[in-house]
Amino acid sequence: MAQTDAPPLTGLPPLTLLIAAPRGFCAGVDRAIRIVELAIERYGAPVYVRHEIVHNKFVVDDLRARGAVFVKELDEVPDGVPVVFSAHGVPKAVPAKAAERGLDYLDATCPLVSKVHRQAERHVANHRHILFIGHAGHPEVIGTFGQVEPGQITLIESAEQAETIVPPPGGELAYLTQTTLSVDDTAEIVAILERRFPHIQRPIGEDICYATSNRQAAVKEIASHADAVLVIGAPNSSNSVRLVEVAEREGVRARLIARASDIELEWLAGVRRLGITAGASAPEILVREVVDFLRAHFEVVEEPVQGVEERIVFKLPRGLEAA
Ligand code: SF4
């Protein structure tokens, strides 16, 4: 239960906050939010957005207050209003349907997800069956599967499935992955696939994106020096959930919180070094909110832990830059 009004704890040693970097927004999330903001400026409210633009309630609520209307499917978008597709990507049929209806649409799919889409198309054009490592039901997986025909791609969610999968006979094989997976789990699955199918085609570069890898490396680093770790992010944010798992594997307690009001002080009993990080869709304002909350209850020492420096910025869709 939330305890924002609990009295400050006194007489305790200081709580050291190991604050991971990089954390929070990635270039793809930043770009997707900017696309919605610019679309509202350019077209005026309402601007429809198919699916949560990124998996974070705070971000979605903020954009909603500024004139965005979030819907699950294109059918819910009235004729004559602009629509934005989320950072996770959409099946090919969605922009095709929007064009058929004459809707103005803006595609906020992260360029790194689009890269996976293009690879899927190329494999199919080269008659390769795709083994796709990912989580069933995640919008990114639905979007990538929607780039090809159902019989051309098979989902693999676990090492067990990688051991038992029977691909269609005859043709060549390739594997691709969701961008926000656990680096370690995926390496295990890939090792199994490469052992079983030595000629399987690897992705061009890594499909797990730079932001996911960097945040996992950063949380590993803080977890190895912390008594517990808080990850700020949404339960439906794949990369945030992975951060909790990575921290737990380092042998510490870890918890996913949406924001400061989710912190339970009892959970922090005995913790003197607390790791803090945020998933790729969680804004920095929520990290500051958590630090301020802790400062209200403990004597706090902030210790930033810098990992890889990120300088990646993605271009906006053509035409929107000048808005
Ligand atoms: Fe793009 Fe990676 Fe961010 Fe997803 S987590 S939006 S793939 S940069």
Tab-separated table of C-alpha atoms and ligand atoms in Angstrom:
chain	number	residue	atom	x	y	z
A	1	MET	CA	0.000	0.000	0.000
A	2	ALA	CA	1.200	3.557	-0.681
A	3	GLN	CA	2.791	5.336	2.276
A	4	THR	CA	3.591	8.815	1.046
A	5	ASP	CA	2.401	10.380	4.322
A	6	ALA	CA	4.365	8.075	6.657
A	7	PRO	CA	6.460	9.940	9.237
A	8	PRO	CA	10.239	10.275	8.545
A	9	LEU	CA	12.300	7.455	10.038
A	10	THR	CA	14.896	8.750	12.444
A	11	GLY	CA	18.058	7.336	13.946
A	12	LEU	CA	18.726	5.110	10.931
A	13	PRO	CA	22.007	5.112	9.029
A	14	PRO	CA	21.813	6.958	5.695
A	15	LEU	CA	20.245	5.194	2.740
A	16	THR	CA	22.639	5.185	-0.214
A	17	LEU	CA	20.845	5.334	-3.566
A	18	LEU	CA	22.797	3.707	-6.383
A	19	ILE	CA	21.174	5.352	-9.387
A	20	ALA	CA	21.828	3.506	-12.632
A	21	ALA	CA	22.796	5.202	-15.873
A	22	PRO	CA	21.711	4.786	-18.545
A	23	ARG	CA	18.098	4.466	-17.370
A	24	GLY	CA	14.683	5.641	-18.530
A	25	PHE	CA	13.778	7.008	-21.928
A	26	CYS	CA	15.485	5.564	-24.997
A	27	ALA	CA	15.717	7.256	-28.387
A	28	GLY	CA	12.718	5.305	-29.750
A	29	VAL	CA	10.427	6.329	-26.893
A	30	ASP	CA	11.592	9.921	-27.057
A	31	ARG	CA	10.840	10.040	-30.777
A	32	ALA	CA	7.397	8.411	-30.414
A	33	ILE	CA	6.295	10.906	-27.749
A	34	ARG	CA	7.629	13.812	-29.828
A	35	ILE	CA	5.640	12.562	-32.845
A	36	VAL	CA	2.394	12.699	-30.862
A	37	GLU	CA	3.238	16.152	-29.475
A	38	LEU	CA	4.058	17.512	-32.941
A	39	ALA	CA	0.960	15.906	-34.444
A	40	ILE	CA	-1.193	17.716	-31.855
A	41	GLU	CA	0.593	20.988	-32.686
A	42	ARG	CA	0.208	20.480	-36.404
A	43	TYR	CA	-3.330	19.098	-36.649
A	44	GLY	CA	-4.827	20.305	-33.375
A	45	ALA	CA	-6.602	18.009	-30.897
A	46	PRO	CA	-7.814	15.352	-31.023
A	47	VAL	CA	-5.042	13.202	-32.461
A	48	TYR	CA	-5.798	9.496	-32.230
A	49	VAL	CA	-3.094	7.056	-31.158
A	50	ARG	CA	-3.490	3.346	-31.854
A	51	HIS	CA	-2.300	1.498	-28.757
A	52	GLU	CA	-0.451	3.147	-25.834
A	53	ILE	CA	2.262	5.150	-27.612
A	54	VAL	CA	4.750	3.722	-25.091
A	55	HIS	CA	4.031	1.494	-22.108
A	56	ASN	CA	3.813	4.107	-19.376
A	57	LYS	CA	0.618	5.408	-17.757
A	58	PHE	CA	2.206	8.710	-16.722
A	59	VAL	CA	3.244	9.446	-20.326
A	60	VAL	CA	-0.109	8.329	-21.738
A	61	ASP	CA	-2.108	10.394	-19.216
A	62	ASP	CA	0.013	13.463	-19.951
A	63	LEU	CA	-0.523	13.160	-23.717
A	64	ARG	CA	-4.221	12.465	-23.184
A	65	ALA	CA	-4.511	15.723	-21.226
A	66	ARG	CA	-2.933	17.513	-24.204
A	67	GLY	CA	-5.393	16.121	-26.743
A	68	ALA	CA	-4.344	12.569	-27.633
A	69	VAL	CA	-7.051	9.892	-27.735
A	70	PHE	CA	-5.778	6.353	-27.228
A	71	VAL	CA	-7.629	3.484	-28.916
A	72	LYS	CA	-6.974	-0.217	-29.312
A	73	GLU	CA	-7.885	-0.597	-32.970
A	74	LEU	CA	-8.078	1.505	-36.097
A	75	ASP	CA	-11.862	0.891	-36.311
A	76	GLU	CA	-12.218	3.202	-33.303
A	77	VAL	CA	-10.613	6.139	-35.163
A	78	PRO	CA	-13.258	8.368	-36.793
A	79	ASP	CA	-12.847	9.333	-40.452
A	80	GLY	CA	-10.957	12.560	-41.116
A	81	VAL	CA	-8.756	12.643	-37.993
A	82	PRO	CA	-5.016	11.890	-37.847
A	83	VAL	CA	-3.760	8.715	-36.197
A	84	VAL	CA	-0.338	7.772	-34.821
A	85	PHE	CA	0.923	4.175	-34.582
A	86	SER	CA	2.842	3.273	-31.423
A	87	ALA	CA	6.601	2.734	-30.978
A	88	HIS	CA	6.094	-1.050	-30.823
A	89	GLY	CA	5.218	-1.299	-34.513
A	90	VAL	CA	2.079	-2.506	-36.256
A	91	PRO	CA	1.169	-5.332	-38.638
A	92	LYS	CA	1.334	-4.286	-42.306
A	93	ALA	CA	-2.441	-4.501	-42.548
A	94	VAL	CA	-2.860	-1.492	-40.210
A	95	PRO	CA	-1.242	1.261	-42.352
A	96	ALA	CA	-2.807	-0.391	-45.408
A	97	LYS	CA	-6.253	-0.079	-43.822
A	98	ALA	CA	-5.559	3.525	-42.765
A	99	ALA	CA	-4.533	4.408	-46.338
A	100	GLU	CA	-7.638	2.699	-47.698
A	101	ARG	CA	-9.770	4.902	-45.428
A	102	GLY	CA	-7.834	8.018	-46.442
A	103	LEU	CA	-6.650	8.650	-42.877
A	104	ASP	CA	-3.586	10.833	-42.249
A	105	TYR	CA	-1.317	8.528	-40.286
A	106	LEU	CA	2.081	8.923	-38.655
A	107	ASP	CA	4.131	5.856	-37.875
A	108	ALA	CA	6.016	6.157	-34.562
A	109	THR	CA	7.429	2.621	-34.839
A	110	CYS	CA	10.959	2.662	-33.397
A	111	PRO	CA	13.487	2.438	-36.254
A	112	LEU	CA	15.093	-0.530	-34.479
A	113	VAL	CA	11.773	-2.406	-34.574
A	114	SER	CA	11.373	-1.452	-38.253
A	115	LYS	CA	14.823	-2.950	-38.855
A	116	VAL	CA	13.541	-6.299	-37.543
A	117	HIS	CA	10.465	-5.967	-39.788
A	118	ARG	CA	12.637	-5.487	-42.886
A	119	GLN	CA	14.768	-8.503	-41.940
A	120	ALA	CA	11.623	-10.629	-41.597
A	121	GLU	CA	10.515	-9.591	-45.083
A	122	ARG	CA	13.932	-10.381	-46.548
A	123	HIS	CA	14.036	-13.845	-44.989
A	124	VAL	CA	10.629	-14.687	-46.380
A	125	ALA	CA	11.639	-13.350	-49.810
A	126	ASN	CA	14.632	-15.720	-49.609
A	127	HIS	CA	12.329	-18.640	-48.684
A	128	ARG	CA	13.609	-18.928	-45.118
A	129	HIS	CA	11.294	-19.889	-42.265
A	130	ILE	CA	11.699	-17.521	-39.291
A	131	LEU	CA	12.036	-18.664	-35.691
A	132	PHE	CA	11.114	-15.579	-33.704
A	133	ILE	CA	12.246	-15.336	-30.076
A	134	GLY	CA	9.787	-13.206	-28.119
A	135	HIS	CA	6.788	-13.035	-25.790
A	136	ALA	CA	3.337	-14.015	-27.061
A	137	GLY	CA	0.833	-11.178	-27.129
A	138	HIS	CA	3.356	-8.323	-26.871
A	139	PRO	CA	2.447	-5.610	-29.406
A	140	GLU	CA	5.943	-5.710	-30.917
A	141	VAL	CA	5.574	-9.442	-31.579
A	142	ILE	CA	2.114	-8.932	-33.093
A	143	GLY	CA	3.555	-6.169	-35.300
A	144	THR	CA	6.503	-8.273	-36.491
A	145	PHE	CA	4.339	-11.338	-37.167
A	146	GLY	CA	2.111	-9.024	-39.202
A	147	GLN	CA	4.955	-8.335	-41.661
A	148	VAL	CA	4.754	-11.875	-43.051
A	149	GLU	CA	2.177	-14.655	-43.528
A	150	PRO	CA	1.269	-16.847	-40.519
A	151	GLY	CA	2.953	-20.035	-41.833
A	152	GLN	CA	6.252	-18.233	-42.412
A	153	ILE	CA	7.173	-17.506	-38.777
A	154	THR	CA	7.122	-19.488	-35.506
A	155	LEU	CA	7.278	-18.007	-32.010
A	156	ILE	CA	9.793	-19.355	-29.495
A	157	GLU	CA	9.299	-18.184	-25.918
A	158	SER	CA	11.642	-20.425	-23.953
A	159	ALA	CA	14.715	-22.650	-24.008
A	160	GLU	CA	12.370	-25.668	-23.732
A	161	GLN	CA	10.568	-24.632	-26.908
A	162	ALA	CA	13.898	-24.072	-28.664
A	163	GLU	CA	14.801	-27.686	-27.802
A	164	THR	CA	11.598	-29.156	-29.165
A	165	ILE	CA	10.557	-26.928	-32.067
A	166	VAL	CA	10.037	-28.820	-35.321
A	167	PRO	CA	10.353	-26.341	-38.200
A	168	PRO	CA	8.704	-26.952	-41.567
A	169	PRO	CA	10.717	-29.525	-43.546
A	170	GLY	CA	13.063	-28.679	-46.387
A	171	GLY	CA	13.682	-24.941	-46.352
A	172	GLU	CA	16.333	-22.787	-44.742
A	173	LEU	CA	15.897	-21.234	-41.309
A	174	ALA	CA	16.602	-17.817	-39.762
A	175	TYR	CA	16.005	-16.408	-36.314
A	176	LEU	CA	15.032	-12.923	-35.188
A	177	THR	CA	14.191	-11.572	-31.754
A	178	GLN	CA	12.011	-9.034	-29.988
A	179	THR	CA	14.056	-5.912	-29.196
A	180	THR	CA	13.381	-5.845	-25.451
A	181	LEU	CA	14.318	-9.356	-24.304
A	182	SER	CA	16.674	-10.496	-21.576
A	183	VAL	CA	20.150	-10.579	-23.102
A	184	ASP	CA	21.114	-13.650	-21.046
A	185	ASP	CA	17.911	-15.679	-21.661
A	186	THR	CA	18.085	-14.935	-25.362
A	187	ALA	CA	21.725	-16.023	-25.574
A	188	GLU	CA	20.688	-19.381	-24.068
A	189	ILE	CA	17.863	-19.836	-26.583
A	190	VAL	CA	20.103	-18.803	-29.487
A	191	ALA	CA	22.786	-21.284	-28.391
A	192	ILE	CA	20.197	-24.083	-28.485
A	193	LEU	CA	18.934	-23.066	-31.935
A	194	GLU	CA	22.460	-22.818	-33.347
A	195	ARG	CA	23.328	-26.218	-31.930
A	196	ARG	CA	20.199	-27.830	-33.359
A	197	PHE	CA	20.248	-25.952	-36.681
A	198	PRO	CA	23.906	-25.141	-37.478
A	199	HIS	CA	23.016	-23.355	-40.749
A	200	ILE	CA	20.387	-21.041	-39.236
A	201	GLN	CA	20.823	-17.403	-40.359
A	202	ARG	CA	21.608	-14.911	-37.596
A	203	PRO	CA	20.125	-11.396	-37.493
A	204	ILE	CA	22.119	-8.533	-39.000
A	205	GLY	CA	23.719	-7.016	-35.898
A	206	GLU	CA	21.746	-7.617	-32.715
A	207	ASP	CA	17.958	-7.460	-32.594
A	208	ILE	CA	17.935	-6.771	-28.851
A	209	CYS	CA	18.307	-3.015	-28.962
A	210	TYR	CA	21.107	-0.896	-27.537
A	211	ALA	CA	18.775	0.621	-24.901
A	212	THR	CA	17.661	-2.776	-23.592
A	213	SER	CA	21.248	-4.111	-23.434
A	214	ASN	CA	22.637	-0.965	-21.819
A	215	ARG	CA	19.905	-0.797	-19.157
A	216	GLN	CA	20.369	-4.481	-18.312
A	217	ALA	CA	24.140	-4.019	-17.981
A	218	ALA	CA	23.580	-0.944	-15.788
A	219	VAL	CA	21.097	-2.691	-13.476
A	220	LYS	CA	23.476	-5.664	-13.124
A	221	GLU	CA	26.178	-3.249	-12.010
A	222	ILE	CA	24.058	-1.532	-9.325
A	223	ALA	CA	22.453	-4.812	-8.195
A	224	SER	CA	25.862	-6.307	-7.472
A	225	HIS	CA	26.459	-3.523	-4.910
A	226	ALA	CA	22.909	-3.106	-3.543
A	227	ASP	CA	20.717	-4.769	-0.904
A	228	ALA	CA	17.618	-4.241	-3.045
A	229	VAL	CA	16.631	-2.643	-6.352
A	230	LEU	CA	13.612	-0.589	-7.414
A	231	VAL	CA	12.781	-0.523	-11.110
A	232	ILE	CA	10.470	2.272	-12.214
A	233	GLY	CA	8.286	1.125	-15.079
A	234	ALA	CA	4.970	-0.402	-16.088
A	235	PRO	CA	4.033	-4.078	-15.685
A	236	ASN	CA	3.276	-4.265	-19.437
A	237	SER	CA	6.685	-2.771	-20.304
A	238	SER	CA	8.784	-5.734	-21.434
A	239	ASN	CA	12.153	-4.060	-20.910
A	240	SER	CA	11.172	-2.905	-17.373
A	241	VAL	CA	10.098	-6.393	-16.321
A	242	ARG	CA	13.395	-7.745	-17.699
A	243	LEU	CA	15.301	-5.252	-15.499
A	244	VAL	CA	13.636	-6.708	-12.385
A	245	GLU	CA	14.606	-10.244	-13.481
A	246	VAL	CA	18.200	-9.216	-14.210
A	247	ALA	CA	18.531	-7.620	-10.759
A	248	GLU	CA	17.033	-10.695	-9.059
A	249	ARG	CA	19.533	-12.931	-10.833
A	250	GLU	CA	22.275	-10.920	-9.161
A	251	GLY	CA	20.825	-12.227	-5.893
A	252	VAL	CA	19.019	-9.131	-4.620
A	253	ARG	CA	15.368	-8.381	-3.966
A	254	ALA	CA	13.928	-6.291	-6.788
A	255	ARG	CA	10.578	-4.651	-7.313
A	256	LEU	CA	8.789	-2.987	-10.207
A	257	ILE	CA	7.013	0.231	-9.211
A	258	ALA	CA	4.987	2.560	-11.411
A	259	ARG	CA	5.898	5.569	-9.272
A	260	ALA	CA	6.769	6.691	-5.727
A	261	SER	CA	3.319	5.980	-4.296
A	262	ASP	CA	3.942	2.246	-4.877
A	263	ILE	CA	6.893	2.145	-2.460
A	264	GLU	CA	6.277	0.145	0.712
A	265	LEU	CA	8.571	1.271	3.509
A	266	GLU	CA	8.429	-2.172	5.159
A	267	TRP	CA	10.013	-3.623	2.029
A	268	LEU	CA	12.986	-1.342	2.579
A	269	ALA	CA	13.575	-2.528	6.161
A	270	GLY	CA	17.265	-3.360	6.590
A	271	VAL	CA	18.184	-1.920	3.175
A	272	ARG	CA	21.160	0.449	3.363
A	273	ARG	CA	22.114	0.468	-0.309
A	274	LEU	CA	19.184	0.738	-2.692
A	275	GLY	CA	19.593	0.456	-6.450
A	276	ILE	CA	17.274	2.573	-8.598
A	277	THR	CA	16.693	2.354	-12.333
A	278	ALA	CA	13.899	2.985	-14.837
A	279	GLY	CA	12.659	1.151	-17.924
A	280	ALA	CA	12.979	2.689	-21.391
A	281	SER	CA	9.441	4.084	-21.297
A	282	ALA	CA	9.633	5.675	-17.810
A	283	PRO	CA	10.297	9.439	-17.700
A	284	GLU	CA	13.035	10.920	-15.511
A	285	ILE	CA	10.437	12.912	-13.552
A	286	LEU	CA	9.317	9.610	-11.964
A	287	VAL	CA	12.887	8.811	-10.906
A	288	ARG	CA	13.132	12.238	-9.221
A	289	GLU	CA	9.759	11.621	-7.564
A	290	VAL	CA	11.074	8.343	-6.086
A	291	VAL	CA	14.271	10.004	-4.844
A	292	ASP	CA	12.252	12.847	-3.265
A	293	PHE	CA	9.951	10.325	-1.583
A	294	LEU	CA	12.921	8.469	-0.109
A	295	ARG	CA	14.493	11.747	0.959
A	296	ALA	CA	11.332	12.511	2.911
A	297	HIS	CA	11.728	9.294	4.900
A	298	PHE	CA	15.475	8.674	5.132
A	299	GLU	CA	18.714	10.518	5.220
A	300	VAL	CA	19.682	9.900	1.616
A	301	VAL	CA	23.022	9.877	-0.187
A	302	GLU	CA	22.762	9.790	-4.006
A	303	GLU	CA	25.444	7.834	-5.837
A	304	PRO	CA	25.091	7.879	-9.651
A	305	VAL	CA	26.595	4.777	-11.297
A	306	GLN	CA	27.461	5.596	-14.900
A	307	GLY	CA	27.641	2.826	-17.494
A	308	VAL	CA	27.697	3.290	-21.264
A	309	GLU	CA	27.068	6.867	-22.435
A	310	GLU	CA	24.169	6.963	-24.913
A	311	ARG	CA	24.059	9.558	-27.687
A	312	ILE	CA	21.565	7.949	-30.069
A	313	VAL	CA	18.825	10.189	-31.474
A	314	PHE	CA	16.362	9.057	-34.148
A	315	LYS	CA	15.121	11.354	-36.895
A	316	LEU	CA	11.456	12.326	-36.954
A	317	PRO	CA	9.317	11.227	-39.899
A	318	ARG	CA	9.791	13.429	-42.950
A	319	GLY	CA	7.555	16.470	-42.894
A	320	LEU	CA	7.083	16.513	-39.155
A	321	GLU	CA	10.520	17.970	-38.369
A	322	ALA	CA	9.426	21.333	-39.779
A	323	ALA	CA	6.156	21.438	-37.822
B	1	SF4	FE1	13.461	1.296	-29.769
B	1	SF4	FE2	14.792	-0.181	-28.013
B	1	SF4	FE3	13.508	1.964	-27.211
B	1	SF4	FE4	12.132	-0.188	-28.001
B	1	SF4	S1	13.463	-0.031	-26.195
B	1	SF4	S2	11.684	1.940	-28.522
B	1	SF4	S3	13.467	-0.930	-29.658
B	1	SF4	S4	15.276	1.925	-28.630
